[in-house]
Amino acid sequence: MGGYLLFACGLINLRYQWGESDVASRSAIIFTPGAIIIGATFIPAALKILARREVKFLLGAVGLAIAVFAVTN
């Protein structure tokens, strides 16, 4: 669900801040990790890695930081 959250927030950010400078790069910072996480769920080897506890914690912390960046951006 975190991947979908980041992907959607990045696209929403892109749409609502379209007229500002550097909006594409800032939005890419938000939606690219989400797209990578979503894509990784379709690869069995990557899914095994994503299921590990420490990877879940790391992705949760990074995802939370990116979500905060998306809101404050």
GROMACS .gro file of C-alpha atoms in nm:
model
   73
    1MET     CA    1   0.000   0.000   0.000
    2GLY     CA    2   0.293   0.231   0.061
    3GLY     CA    3   0.402   0.205  -0.300
    4TYR     CA    4   0.056   0.305  -0.417
    5LEU     CA    5   0.053   0.593  -0.168
    6LEU     CA    6   0.381   0.734  -0.296
    7PHE     CA    7   0.288   0.683  -0.660
    8ALA     CA    8  -0.047   0.858  -0.618
    9CYS     CA    9   0.096   1.144  -0.411
   10GLY     CA   10   0.364   1.204  -0.672
   11LEU     CA   11   0.115   1.223  -0.954
   12ILE     CA   12  -0.119   1.445  -0.754
   13ASN     CA   13   0.174   1.672  -0.668
   14LEU     CA   14   0.265   1.691  -1.037
   15ARG     CA   15  -0.087   1.790  -1.134
   16TYR     CA   16  -0.150   2.053  -0.867
   17GLN     CA   17   0.189   2.223  -0.886
   18TRP     CA   18   0.221   2.211  -1.264
   19GLY     CA   19   0.309   2.581  -1.310
   20GLU     CA   20   0.600   2.587  -1.064
   21SER     CA   21   0.963   2.535  -1.155
   22ASP     CA   22   1.124   2.195  -1.085
   23VAL     CA   23   0.785   2.031  -1.027
   24ALA     CA   24   0.876   1.735  -1.247
   25SER     CA   25   1.189   1.651  -1.051
   26ARG     CA   26   1.020   1.698  -0.714
   27SER     CA   27   0.729   1.481  -0.820
   28ALA     CA   28   0.968   1.218  -0.957
   29ILE     CA   29   1.132   1.202  -0.613
   30ILE     CA   30   0.791   1.107  -0.477
   31PHE     CA   31   0.644   0.872  -0.739
   32THR     CA   32   0.956   0.689  -0.859
   33PRO     CA   33   1.012   0.495  -0.533
   34GLY     CA   34   0.643   0.405  -0.532
   35ALA     CA   35   0.663   0.274  -0.887
   36ILE     CA   36   0.975   0.072  -0.802
   37ILE     CA   37   0.806  -0.084  -0.499
   38ILE     CA   38   0.494  -0.167  -0.699
   39GLY     CA   39   0.707  -0.318  -0.977
   40ALA     CA   40   0.910  -0.521  -0.728
   41THR     CA   41   0.597  -0.694  -0.602
   42PHE     CA   42   0.559  -0.866  -0.939
   43ILE     CA   43   0.907  -1.024  -0.921
   44PRO     CA   44   0.915  -1.337  -0.698
   45ALA     CA   45   1.278  -1.290  -0.589
   46ALA     CA   46   1.220  -0.925  -0.498
   47LEU     CA   47   0.901  -1.018  -0.314
   48LYS     CA   48   1.101  -1.247  -0.085
   49ILE     CA   49   1.334  -0.958  -0.006
   50LEU     CA   50   1.043  -0.720   0.055
   51ALA     CA   51   0.892  -0.967   0.302
   52ARG     CA   52   1.190  -0.944   0.540
   53ARG     CA   53   1.132  -0.752   0.863
   54GLU     CA   54   1.429  -0.517   0.832
   55VAL     CA   55   1.341  -0.430   0.472
   56LYS     CA   56   0.982  -0.354   0.575
   57PHE     CA   57   1.111  -0.125   0.850
   58LEU     CA   58   1.355   0.050   0.616
   59LEU     CA   59   1.093   0.098   0.344
   60GLY     CA   60   0.845   0.223   0.602
   61ALA     CA   61   1.088   0.482   0.733
   62VAL     CA   62   1.192   0.597   0.386
   63GLY     CA   63   0.829   0.598   0.270
   64LEU     CA   64   0.725   0.808   0.567
   65ALA     CA   65   1.004   1.057   0.497
   66ILE     CA   66   0.902   1.081   0.132
   67ALA     CA   67   0.534   1.122   0.229
   68VAL     CA   68   0.629   1.408   0.463
   69PHE     CA   69   0.830   1.562   0.180
   70ALA     CA   70   0.526   1.529  -0.046
   71VAL     CA   71   0.300   1.707   0.203
   72THR     CA   72   0.544   1.986   0.286
   73ASN     CA   73   0.655   2.032  -0.074
   0.00000   0.00000   0.00000
